[in-house]
Tab-separated table of C-alpha atoms and ligand atoms in Angstrom:
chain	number	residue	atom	x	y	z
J	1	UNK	CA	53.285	112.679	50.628
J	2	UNK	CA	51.803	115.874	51.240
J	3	UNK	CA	52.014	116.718	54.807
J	4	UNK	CA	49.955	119.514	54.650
J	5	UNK	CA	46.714	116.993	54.469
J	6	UNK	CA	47.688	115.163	57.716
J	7	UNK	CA	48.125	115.653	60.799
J	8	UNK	CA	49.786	113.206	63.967
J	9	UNK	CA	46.743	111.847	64.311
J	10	UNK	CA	46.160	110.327	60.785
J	11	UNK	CA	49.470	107.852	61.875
J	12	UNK	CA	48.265	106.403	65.427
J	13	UNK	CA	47.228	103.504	63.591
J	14	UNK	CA	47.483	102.833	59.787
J	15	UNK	CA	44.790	100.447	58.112
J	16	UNK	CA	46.128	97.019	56.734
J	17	UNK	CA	50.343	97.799	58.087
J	18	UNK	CA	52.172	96.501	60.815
J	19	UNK	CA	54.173	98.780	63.125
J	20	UNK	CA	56.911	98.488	60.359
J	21	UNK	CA	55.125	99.903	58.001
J	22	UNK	CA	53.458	102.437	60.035
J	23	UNK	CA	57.375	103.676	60.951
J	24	UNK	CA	57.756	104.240	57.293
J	25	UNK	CA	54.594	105.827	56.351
J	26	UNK	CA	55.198	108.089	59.426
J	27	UNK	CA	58.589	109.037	58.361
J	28	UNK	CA	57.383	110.143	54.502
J	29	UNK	CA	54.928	112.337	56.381
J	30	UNK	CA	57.660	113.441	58.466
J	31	UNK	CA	59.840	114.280	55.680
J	32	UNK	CA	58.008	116.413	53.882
J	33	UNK	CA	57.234	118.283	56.917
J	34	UNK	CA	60.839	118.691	57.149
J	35	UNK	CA	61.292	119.534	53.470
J	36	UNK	CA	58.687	122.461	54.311
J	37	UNK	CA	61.352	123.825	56.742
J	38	UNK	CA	58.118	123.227	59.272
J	39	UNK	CA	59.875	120.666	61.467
J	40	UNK	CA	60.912	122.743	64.866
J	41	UNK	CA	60.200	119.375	67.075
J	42	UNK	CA	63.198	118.143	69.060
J	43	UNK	CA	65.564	121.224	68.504
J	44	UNK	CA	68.933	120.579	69.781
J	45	UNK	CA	70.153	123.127	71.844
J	46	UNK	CA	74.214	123.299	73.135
J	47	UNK	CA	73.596	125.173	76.231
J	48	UNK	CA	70.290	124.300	78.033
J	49	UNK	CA	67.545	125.873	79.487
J	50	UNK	CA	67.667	129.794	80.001
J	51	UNK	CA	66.157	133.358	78.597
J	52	UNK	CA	68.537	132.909	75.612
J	53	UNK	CA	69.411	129.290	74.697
J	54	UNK	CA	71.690	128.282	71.722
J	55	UNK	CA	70.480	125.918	69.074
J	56	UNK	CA	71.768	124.236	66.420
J	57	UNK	CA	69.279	124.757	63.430
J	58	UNK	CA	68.502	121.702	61.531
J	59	UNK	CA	68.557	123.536	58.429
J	60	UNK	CA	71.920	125.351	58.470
J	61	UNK	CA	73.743	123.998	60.868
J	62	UNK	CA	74.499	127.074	62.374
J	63	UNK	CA	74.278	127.802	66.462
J	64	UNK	CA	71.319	130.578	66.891
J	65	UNK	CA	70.889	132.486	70.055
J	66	UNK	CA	67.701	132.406	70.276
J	67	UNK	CA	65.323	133.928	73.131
J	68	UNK	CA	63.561	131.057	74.655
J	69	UNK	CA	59.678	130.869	74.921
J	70	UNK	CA	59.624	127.514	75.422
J	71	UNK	CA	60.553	125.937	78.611
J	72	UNK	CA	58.970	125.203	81.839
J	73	UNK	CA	61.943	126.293	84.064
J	74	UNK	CA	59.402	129.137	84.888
J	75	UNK	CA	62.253	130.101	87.441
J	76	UNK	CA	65.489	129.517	85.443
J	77	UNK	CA	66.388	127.122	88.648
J	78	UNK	CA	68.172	124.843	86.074
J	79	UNK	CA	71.101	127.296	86.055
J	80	UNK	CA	70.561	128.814	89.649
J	81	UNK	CA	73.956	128.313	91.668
J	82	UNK	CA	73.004	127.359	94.724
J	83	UNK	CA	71.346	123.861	92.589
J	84	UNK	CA	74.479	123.700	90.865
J	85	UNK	CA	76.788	123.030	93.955
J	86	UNK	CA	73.867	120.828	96.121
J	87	UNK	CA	73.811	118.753	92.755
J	88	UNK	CA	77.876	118.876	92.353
J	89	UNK	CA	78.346	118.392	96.410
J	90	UNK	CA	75.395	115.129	96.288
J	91	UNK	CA	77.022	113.543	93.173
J	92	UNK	CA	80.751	113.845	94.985
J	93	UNK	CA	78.865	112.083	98.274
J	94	UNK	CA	76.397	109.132	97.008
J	95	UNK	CA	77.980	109.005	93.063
J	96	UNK	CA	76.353	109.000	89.694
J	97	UNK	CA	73.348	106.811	90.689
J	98	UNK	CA	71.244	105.616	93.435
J	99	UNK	CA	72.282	101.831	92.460
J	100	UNK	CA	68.246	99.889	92.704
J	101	UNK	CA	64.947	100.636	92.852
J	102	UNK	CA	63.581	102.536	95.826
J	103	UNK	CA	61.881	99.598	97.884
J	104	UNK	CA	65.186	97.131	97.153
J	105	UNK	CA	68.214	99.084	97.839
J	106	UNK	CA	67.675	102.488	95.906
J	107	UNK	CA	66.498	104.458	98.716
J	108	UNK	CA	68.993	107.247	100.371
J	109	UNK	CA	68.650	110.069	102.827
J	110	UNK	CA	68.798	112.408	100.744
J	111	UNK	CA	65.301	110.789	99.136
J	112	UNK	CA	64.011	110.881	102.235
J	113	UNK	CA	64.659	114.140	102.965
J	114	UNK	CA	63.480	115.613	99.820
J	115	UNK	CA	60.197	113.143	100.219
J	116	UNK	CA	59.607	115.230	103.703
J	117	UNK	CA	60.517	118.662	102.283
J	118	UNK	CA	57.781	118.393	99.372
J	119	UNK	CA	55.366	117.097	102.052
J	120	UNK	CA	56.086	119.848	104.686
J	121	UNK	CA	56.108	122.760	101.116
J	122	UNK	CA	52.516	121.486	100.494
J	123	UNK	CA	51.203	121.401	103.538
J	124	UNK	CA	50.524	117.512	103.581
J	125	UNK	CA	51.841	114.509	105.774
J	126	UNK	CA	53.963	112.776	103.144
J	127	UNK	CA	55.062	112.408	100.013
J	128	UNK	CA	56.565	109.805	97.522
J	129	UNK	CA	58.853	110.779	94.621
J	130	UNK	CA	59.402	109.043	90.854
J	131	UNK	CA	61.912	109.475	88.284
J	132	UNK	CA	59.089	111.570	86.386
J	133	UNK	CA	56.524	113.412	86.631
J	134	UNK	CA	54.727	111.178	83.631
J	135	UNK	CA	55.383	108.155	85.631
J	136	UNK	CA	54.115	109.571	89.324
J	137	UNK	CA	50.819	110.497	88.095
J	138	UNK	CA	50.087	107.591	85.918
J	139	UNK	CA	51.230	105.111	88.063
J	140	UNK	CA	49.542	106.335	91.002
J	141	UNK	CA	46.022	106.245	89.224
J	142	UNK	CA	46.657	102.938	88.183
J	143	UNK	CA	47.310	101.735	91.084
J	144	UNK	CA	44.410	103.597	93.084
J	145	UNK	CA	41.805	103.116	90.616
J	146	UNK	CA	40.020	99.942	89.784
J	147	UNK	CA	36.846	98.666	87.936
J	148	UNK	CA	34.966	99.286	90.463
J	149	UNK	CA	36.013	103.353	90.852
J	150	UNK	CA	35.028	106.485	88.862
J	151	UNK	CA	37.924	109.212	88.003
J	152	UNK	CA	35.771	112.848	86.648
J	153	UNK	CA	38.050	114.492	84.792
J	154	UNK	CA	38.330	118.162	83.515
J	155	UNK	CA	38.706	117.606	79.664
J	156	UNK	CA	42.217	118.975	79.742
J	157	UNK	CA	43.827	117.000	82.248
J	158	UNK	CA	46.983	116.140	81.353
J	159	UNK	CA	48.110	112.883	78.973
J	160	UNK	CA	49.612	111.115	82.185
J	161	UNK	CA	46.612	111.473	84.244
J	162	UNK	CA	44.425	110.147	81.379
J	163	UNK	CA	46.704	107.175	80.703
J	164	UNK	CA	46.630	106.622	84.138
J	165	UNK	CA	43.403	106.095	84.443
J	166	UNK	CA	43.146	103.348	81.486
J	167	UNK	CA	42.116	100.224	84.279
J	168	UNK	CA	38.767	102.692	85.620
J	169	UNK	CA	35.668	104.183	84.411
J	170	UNK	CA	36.242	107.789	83.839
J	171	UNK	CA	33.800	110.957	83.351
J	172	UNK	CA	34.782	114.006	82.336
J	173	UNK	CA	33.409	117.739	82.837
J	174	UNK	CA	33.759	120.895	80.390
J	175	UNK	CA	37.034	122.582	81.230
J	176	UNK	CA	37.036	124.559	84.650
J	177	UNK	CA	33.414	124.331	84.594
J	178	UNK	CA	31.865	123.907	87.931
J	179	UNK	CA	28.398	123.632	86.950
J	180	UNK	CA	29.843	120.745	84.653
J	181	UNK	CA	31.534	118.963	87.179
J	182	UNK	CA	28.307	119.038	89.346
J	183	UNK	CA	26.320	117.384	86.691
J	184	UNK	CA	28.923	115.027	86.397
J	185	UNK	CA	29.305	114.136	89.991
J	186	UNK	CA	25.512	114.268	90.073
J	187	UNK	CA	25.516	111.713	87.130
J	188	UNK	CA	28.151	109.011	88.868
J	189	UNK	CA	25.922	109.495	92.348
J	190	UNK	CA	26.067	105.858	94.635
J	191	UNK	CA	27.384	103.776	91.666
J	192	UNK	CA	30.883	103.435	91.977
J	193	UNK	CA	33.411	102.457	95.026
J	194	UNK	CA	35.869	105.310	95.022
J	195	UNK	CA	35.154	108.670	92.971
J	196	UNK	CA	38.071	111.003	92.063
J	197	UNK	CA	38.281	114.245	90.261
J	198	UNK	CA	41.251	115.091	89.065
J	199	UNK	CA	42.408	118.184	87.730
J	200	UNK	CA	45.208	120.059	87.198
J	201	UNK	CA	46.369	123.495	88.931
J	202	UNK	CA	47.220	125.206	86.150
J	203	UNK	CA	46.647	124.354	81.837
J	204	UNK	CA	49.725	123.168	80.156
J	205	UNK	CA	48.543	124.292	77.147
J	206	UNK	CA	45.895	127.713	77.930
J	207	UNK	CA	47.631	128.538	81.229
J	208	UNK	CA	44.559	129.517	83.240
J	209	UNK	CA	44.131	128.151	86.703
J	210	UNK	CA	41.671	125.397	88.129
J	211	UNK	CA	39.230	126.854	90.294
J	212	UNK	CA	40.044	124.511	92.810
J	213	UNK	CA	38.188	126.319	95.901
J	214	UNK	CA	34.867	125.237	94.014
J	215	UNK	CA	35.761	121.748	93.161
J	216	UNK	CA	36.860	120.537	96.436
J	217	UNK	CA	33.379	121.960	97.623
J	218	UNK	CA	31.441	120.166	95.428
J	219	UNK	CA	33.609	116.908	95.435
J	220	UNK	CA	32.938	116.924	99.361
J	221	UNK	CA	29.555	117.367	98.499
J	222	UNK	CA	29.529	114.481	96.511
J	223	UNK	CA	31.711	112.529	98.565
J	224	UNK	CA	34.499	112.694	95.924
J	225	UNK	CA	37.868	112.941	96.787
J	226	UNK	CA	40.360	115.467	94.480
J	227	UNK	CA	43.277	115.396	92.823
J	228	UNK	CA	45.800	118.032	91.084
J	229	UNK	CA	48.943	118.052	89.547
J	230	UNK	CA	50.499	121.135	90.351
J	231	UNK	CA	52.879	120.334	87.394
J	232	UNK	CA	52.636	124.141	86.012
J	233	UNK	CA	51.557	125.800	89.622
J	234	UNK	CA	53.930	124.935	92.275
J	235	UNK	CA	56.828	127.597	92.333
J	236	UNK	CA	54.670	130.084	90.448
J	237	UNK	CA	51.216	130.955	91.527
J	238	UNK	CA	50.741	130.884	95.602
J	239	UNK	CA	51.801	134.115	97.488
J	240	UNK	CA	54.836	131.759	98.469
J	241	UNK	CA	55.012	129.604	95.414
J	242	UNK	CA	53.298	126.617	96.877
J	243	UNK	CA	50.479	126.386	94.140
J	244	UNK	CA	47.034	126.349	93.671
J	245	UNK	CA	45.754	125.056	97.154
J	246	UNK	CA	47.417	128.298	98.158
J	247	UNK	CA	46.737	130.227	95.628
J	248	UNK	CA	42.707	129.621	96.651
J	249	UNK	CA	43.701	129.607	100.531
J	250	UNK	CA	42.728	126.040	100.726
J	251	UNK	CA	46.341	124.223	101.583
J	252	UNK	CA	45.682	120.975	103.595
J	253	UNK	CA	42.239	120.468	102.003
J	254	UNK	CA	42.991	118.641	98.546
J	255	UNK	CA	42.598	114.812	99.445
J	256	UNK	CA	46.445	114.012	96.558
J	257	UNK	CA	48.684	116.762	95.436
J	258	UNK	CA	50.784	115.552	92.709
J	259	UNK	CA	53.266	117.381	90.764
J	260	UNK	CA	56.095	117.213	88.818
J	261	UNK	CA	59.876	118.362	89.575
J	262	UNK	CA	60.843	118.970	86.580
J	263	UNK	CA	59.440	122.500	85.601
J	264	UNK	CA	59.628	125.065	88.178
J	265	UNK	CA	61.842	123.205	90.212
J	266	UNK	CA	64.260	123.043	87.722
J	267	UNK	CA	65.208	119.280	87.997
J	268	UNK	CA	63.581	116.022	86.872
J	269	UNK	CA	60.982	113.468	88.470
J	270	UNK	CA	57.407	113.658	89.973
J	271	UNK	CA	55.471	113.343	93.297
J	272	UNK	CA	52.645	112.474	95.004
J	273	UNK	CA	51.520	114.364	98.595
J	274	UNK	CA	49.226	113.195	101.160
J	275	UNK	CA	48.087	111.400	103.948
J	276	UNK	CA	50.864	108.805	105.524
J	277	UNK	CA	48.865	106.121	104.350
J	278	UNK	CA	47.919	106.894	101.147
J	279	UNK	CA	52.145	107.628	100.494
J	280	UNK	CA	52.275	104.137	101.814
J	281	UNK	CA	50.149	102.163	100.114
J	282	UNK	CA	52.145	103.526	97.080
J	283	UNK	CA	55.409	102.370	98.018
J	284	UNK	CA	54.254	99.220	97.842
J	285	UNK	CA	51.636	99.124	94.879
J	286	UNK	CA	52.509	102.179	92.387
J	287	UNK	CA	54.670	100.146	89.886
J	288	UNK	CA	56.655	102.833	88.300
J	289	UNK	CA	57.783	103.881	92.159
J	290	UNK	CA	58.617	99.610	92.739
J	291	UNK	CA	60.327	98.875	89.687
J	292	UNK	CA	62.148	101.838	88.275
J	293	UNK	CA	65.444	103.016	89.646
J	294	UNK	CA	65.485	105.730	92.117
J	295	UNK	CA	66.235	109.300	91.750
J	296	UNK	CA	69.965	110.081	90.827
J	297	UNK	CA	71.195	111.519	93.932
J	298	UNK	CA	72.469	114.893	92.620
J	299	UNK	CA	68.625	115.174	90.906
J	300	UNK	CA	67.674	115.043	94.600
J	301	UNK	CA	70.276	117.101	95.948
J	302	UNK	CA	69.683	119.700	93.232
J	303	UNK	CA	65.737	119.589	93.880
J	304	UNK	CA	66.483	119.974	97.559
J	305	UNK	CA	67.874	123.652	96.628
J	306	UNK	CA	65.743	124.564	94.430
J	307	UNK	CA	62.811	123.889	97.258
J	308	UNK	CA	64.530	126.459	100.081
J	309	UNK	CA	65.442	128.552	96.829
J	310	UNK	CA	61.634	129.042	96.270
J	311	UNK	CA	60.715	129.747	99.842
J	312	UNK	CA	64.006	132.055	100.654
J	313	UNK	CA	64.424	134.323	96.985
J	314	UNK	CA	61.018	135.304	96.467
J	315	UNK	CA	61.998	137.927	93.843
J	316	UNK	CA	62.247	134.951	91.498
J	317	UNK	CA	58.894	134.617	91.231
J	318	UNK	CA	58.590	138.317	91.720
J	319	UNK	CA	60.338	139.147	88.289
J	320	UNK	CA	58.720	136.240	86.778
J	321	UNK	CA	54.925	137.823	87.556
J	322	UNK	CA	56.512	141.452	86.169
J	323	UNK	CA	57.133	139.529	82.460
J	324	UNK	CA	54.103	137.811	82.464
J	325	UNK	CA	51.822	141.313	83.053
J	326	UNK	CA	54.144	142.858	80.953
J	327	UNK	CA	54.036	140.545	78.065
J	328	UNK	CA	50.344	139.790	78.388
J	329	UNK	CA	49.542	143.472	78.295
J	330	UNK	CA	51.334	143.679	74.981
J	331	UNK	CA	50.165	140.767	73.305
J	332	UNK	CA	46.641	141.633	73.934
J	333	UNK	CA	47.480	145.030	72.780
J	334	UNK	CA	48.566	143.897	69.917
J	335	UNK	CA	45.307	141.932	69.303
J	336	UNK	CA	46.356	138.230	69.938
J	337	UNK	CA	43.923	135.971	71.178
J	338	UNK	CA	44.936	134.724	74.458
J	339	UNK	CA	42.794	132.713	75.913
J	340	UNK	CA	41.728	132.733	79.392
J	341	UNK	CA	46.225	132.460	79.719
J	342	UNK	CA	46.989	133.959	83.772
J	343	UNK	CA	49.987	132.634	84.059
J	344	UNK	CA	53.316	131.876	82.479
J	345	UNK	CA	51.805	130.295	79.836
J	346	UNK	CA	50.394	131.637	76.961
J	347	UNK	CA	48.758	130.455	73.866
J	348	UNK	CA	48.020	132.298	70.918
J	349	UNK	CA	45.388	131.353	69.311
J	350	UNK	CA	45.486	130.465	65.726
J	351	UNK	CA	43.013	128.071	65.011
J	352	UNK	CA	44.919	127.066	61.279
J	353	UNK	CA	47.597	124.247	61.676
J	354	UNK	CA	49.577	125.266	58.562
J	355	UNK	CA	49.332	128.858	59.663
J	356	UNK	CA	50.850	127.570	63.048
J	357	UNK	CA	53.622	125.762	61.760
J	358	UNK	CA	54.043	128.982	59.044
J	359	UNK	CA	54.088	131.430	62.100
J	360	UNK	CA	56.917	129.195	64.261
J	361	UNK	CA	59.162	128.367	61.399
J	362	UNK	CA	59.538	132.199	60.951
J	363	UNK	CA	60.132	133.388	64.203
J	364	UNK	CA	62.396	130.531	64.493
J	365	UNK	CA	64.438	132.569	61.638
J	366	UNK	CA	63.701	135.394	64.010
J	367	UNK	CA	65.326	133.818	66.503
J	368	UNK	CA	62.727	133.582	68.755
J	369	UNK	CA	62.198	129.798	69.886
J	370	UNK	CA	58.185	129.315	70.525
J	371	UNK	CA	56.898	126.247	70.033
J	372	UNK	CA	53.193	124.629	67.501
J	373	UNK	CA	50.450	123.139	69.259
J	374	UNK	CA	48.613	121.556	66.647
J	375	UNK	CA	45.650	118.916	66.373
J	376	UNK	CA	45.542	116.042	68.181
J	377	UNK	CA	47.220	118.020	71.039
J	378	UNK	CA	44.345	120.334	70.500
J	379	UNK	CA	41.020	120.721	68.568
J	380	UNK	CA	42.045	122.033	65.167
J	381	UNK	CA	39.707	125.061	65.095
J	382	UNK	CA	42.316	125.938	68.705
J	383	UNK	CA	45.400	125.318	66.889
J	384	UNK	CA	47.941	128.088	68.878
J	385	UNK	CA	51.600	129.152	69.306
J	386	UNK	CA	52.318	127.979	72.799
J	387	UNK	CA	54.844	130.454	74.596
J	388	UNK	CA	56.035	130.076	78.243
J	389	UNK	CA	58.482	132.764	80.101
J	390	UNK	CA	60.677	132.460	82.517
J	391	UNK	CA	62.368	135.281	85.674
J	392	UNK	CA	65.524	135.786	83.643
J	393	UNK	CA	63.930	137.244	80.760
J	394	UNK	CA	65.367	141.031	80.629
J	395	UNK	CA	62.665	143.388	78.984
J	396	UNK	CA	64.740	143.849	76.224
J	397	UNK	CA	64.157	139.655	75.296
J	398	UNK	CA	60.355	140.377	75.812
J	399	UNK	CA	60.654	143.252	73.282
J	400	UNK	CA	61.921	141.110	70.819
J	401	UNK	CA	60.227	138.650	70.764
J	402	UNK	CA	57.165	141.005	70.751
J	403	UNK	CA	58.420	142.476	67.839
J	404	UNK	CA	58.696	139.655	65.747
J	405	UNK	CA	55.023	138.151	66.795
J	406	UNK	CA	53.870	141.496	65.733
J	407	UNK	CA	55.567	141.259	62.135
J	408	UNK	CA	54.794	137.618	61.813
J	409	UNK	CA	51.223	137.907	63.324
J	410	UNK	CA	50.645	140.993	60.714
J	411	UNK	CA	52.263	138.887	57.710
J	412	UNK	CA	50.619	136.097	58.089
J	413	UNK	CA	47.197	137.795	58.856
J	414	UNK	CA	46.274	136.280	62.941
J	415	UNK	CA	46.144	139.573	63.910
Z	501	PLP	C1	50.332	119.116	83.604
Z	501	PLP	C2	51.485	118.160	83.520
Z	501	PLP	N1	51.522	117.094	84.326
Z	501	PLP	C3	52.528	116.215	84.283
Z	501	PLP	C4	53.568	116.354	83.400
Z	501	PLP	C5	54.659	115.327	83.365
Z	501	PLP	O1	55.789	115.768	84.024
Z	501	PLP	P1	57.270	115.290	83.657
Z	501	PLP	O2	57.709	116.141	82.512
Z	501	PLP	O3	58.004	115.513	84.901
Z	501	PLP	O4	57.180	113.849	83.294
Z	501	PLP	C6	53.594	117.451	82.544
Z	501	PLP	C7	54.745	117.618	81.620
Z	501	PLP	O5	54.722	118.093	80.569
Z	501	PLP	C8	52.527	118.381	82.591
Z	501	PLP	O6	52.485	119.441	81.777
């Protein structure tokens, strides 16, 4: 098979095979993606997440140190020592796990008190946490949203908040497009129950932000209530780090703040914010909260940290706003296409899968660890290098990475 005439989508379903034989027609495509030297999914690194990180090339075997444009630890909390001990000194006091799911057993103080902390750091009355970020959003839309409800969507939501909204009607509005969403909200007018827009703070995968000052005007307006998953906002945009509400001086306003604790926060697991009885009615009907094991205790102990870490070391975030002017400035020197990218996240526009996967196989032979965002994920005329930076970056790492998209961007003609 020639993988260079398929793409992931082409193997979501296979005509006339069962999911055997989809496996194995997946796994020729895969191969040959592999035998390209165009496989850089599910790199193994020996180290973990930090401005350099070492990983073991499929290829070679060999360990590269390779500067790391690819993580979500926006803050490098992962390796921040104050997490380290609150994780060590949690796991010494509760043990390796919290032993049953939250409403049966699972529940410990130091839940609670990390529930209460996220509530109190975005400004809301409560808050309920999962084992991921995945499973908070999705299973709180399903278990809000019925046939009777409407969820408008911005058309880059986030997988989980799609998925989660699989037992509903949904609608959705050109990305952070107000006069969209008002159309849509216009459109949906006295014929459903319940009407949610949900969006999220900041892009995943184009790194602008949601202008969420608008949208929770015109939801109100439409009596909508609004969601966002500050997945890619909390810890980075906000004059303290508390996300977009801040960020658009509108904390206490946004009806469910949901986010994830994984990025940023350097940890794993999800949450929900809001009023006491919204958090409530969750614990009781939000499935992957009722039957999924709680939080390991030194996740919770660790997140704990990383919380007072954001609102007590604000040069953090400080150094991680001087790399992102500093390596946006470049790259649109340079003559990438960015996007509309404001934050930590940056795409560079490509629009050519093969010259995507071309681009990240050689700067992974740089040494330079980005990662391909390719169709399904995105349309294929938007195919893009996704990049993401974190504080710990040194200028030095910028340079070379900068360096090498300039060689490889030249090579391979994208700029
Ligand atoms: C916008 C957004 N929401 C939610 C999630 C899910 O979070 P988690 O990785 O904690 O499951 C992600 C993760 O990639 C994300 O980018």
């Amino acid at each position: 098979m020639d993988s260079r005439n398929y793409s992931l989508a082409d193997f979501m379903t296979v005509p006339d095979t069962d999911i055997m034989g989809r496996a194995k027609h997946f796994r020729e495509y895969l191969k040959d993606v592999e035998d390209r030297k165009h496989l850089q999914y599910r790199r193994v690194s020996t180290d973990g997440s930090g401005p350099v990180m070492r990983v073991r090339d499929r290829y070679s075997g060999k360990i590269r140190e390779m500067v790391y444009l690819a993580s979500n630890d926006y803050l490098n909390l992962t390796k921040h020592p104050k997490t380290i001990a609150a994780g060590r000194e949690a796991l010494d006091k509760y043990g390796a796990g919290a032993g049953s799911v939250p409403l049966l057993g699972g529940t410990l103080d130091v839940h609670v008190e990390l529930e209460k902390k996220i509530a109190k750091f975005k400004g809301c009355e409560d808050a309920i946490i999962y084992t991921s970020g995945f499973g908070s959003n999705c299973g709180t839309l399903l278990s809000l949203l019925q046939e009777e409800d409407v969820a408008v969507l911005d058309m880059l939501v986030h997988a989980s908040i799609i998925d989660g909204c699989k037992n509903t009607n949904t609608r959705y509005f050109r990305h952070n497009d107000t006069d969209s969403l008002e159309k849509a909200l216009q459109r949906v007018k006295d014929k459903y129950r319940t009407k949610l827009v949900v969006v999220d703070g900041v892009y995943s995968m184009d790194g602008d932000i949601a202008p969420l000052d608008r949208i929770v005007e015109l939801a109100r307006a439409h009596g909508a209530y609004v969601m966002v998953d500050e997945a890619h906002a909390t810890g980075v945009i906000g004059c303290t780090g508390r996300g977009t509400p801040q960020h658009h001086n509108i904390e206490g306003k946004v009806d469910i703040v949901a986010g994830t604790l994984s990025k940023a926060l350097g940890g794993v697991g999800g949450f929900i914010a809001g009023s006491n009885e919204l958090i409530e009615l969750l614990h009781y009907y939000s499935r992957p909260y009722m039957f999924s094991t709680a939080m390991t205790p030194q996740v919770a102990g660790s997140l704990l940290a990383a919380i007072d870490i954001i609102e007590e070391e604000p040069e953090h975030r400080e150094r991680l706003w001087e790399n992102i002017r500093y390596f946006r400035d470049h790259l649109q020197k340079l003559g990438f296409d960015i996007g509309n990218s404001e934050t930590a996240i940056f795409p560079v526009i490509v629009g050519d899968d093969m010259k995507v996967r071309d681009a990240c196989s050689r700067l992974h032979e740089m040494d330079v660890y980005v990662n391909p965002v390719l169709y399904p994920a995105v349309p294929k005329k938007l195919a893009r290098i996704r990049m993401s930076l974190m504080s710990t970056h040194t200028k030095a790492h910028l340079d070379k990475a900068l360096n090498a998209l300039e060689e490889v961007g030249r090579e391979l003609a994208i700029i």
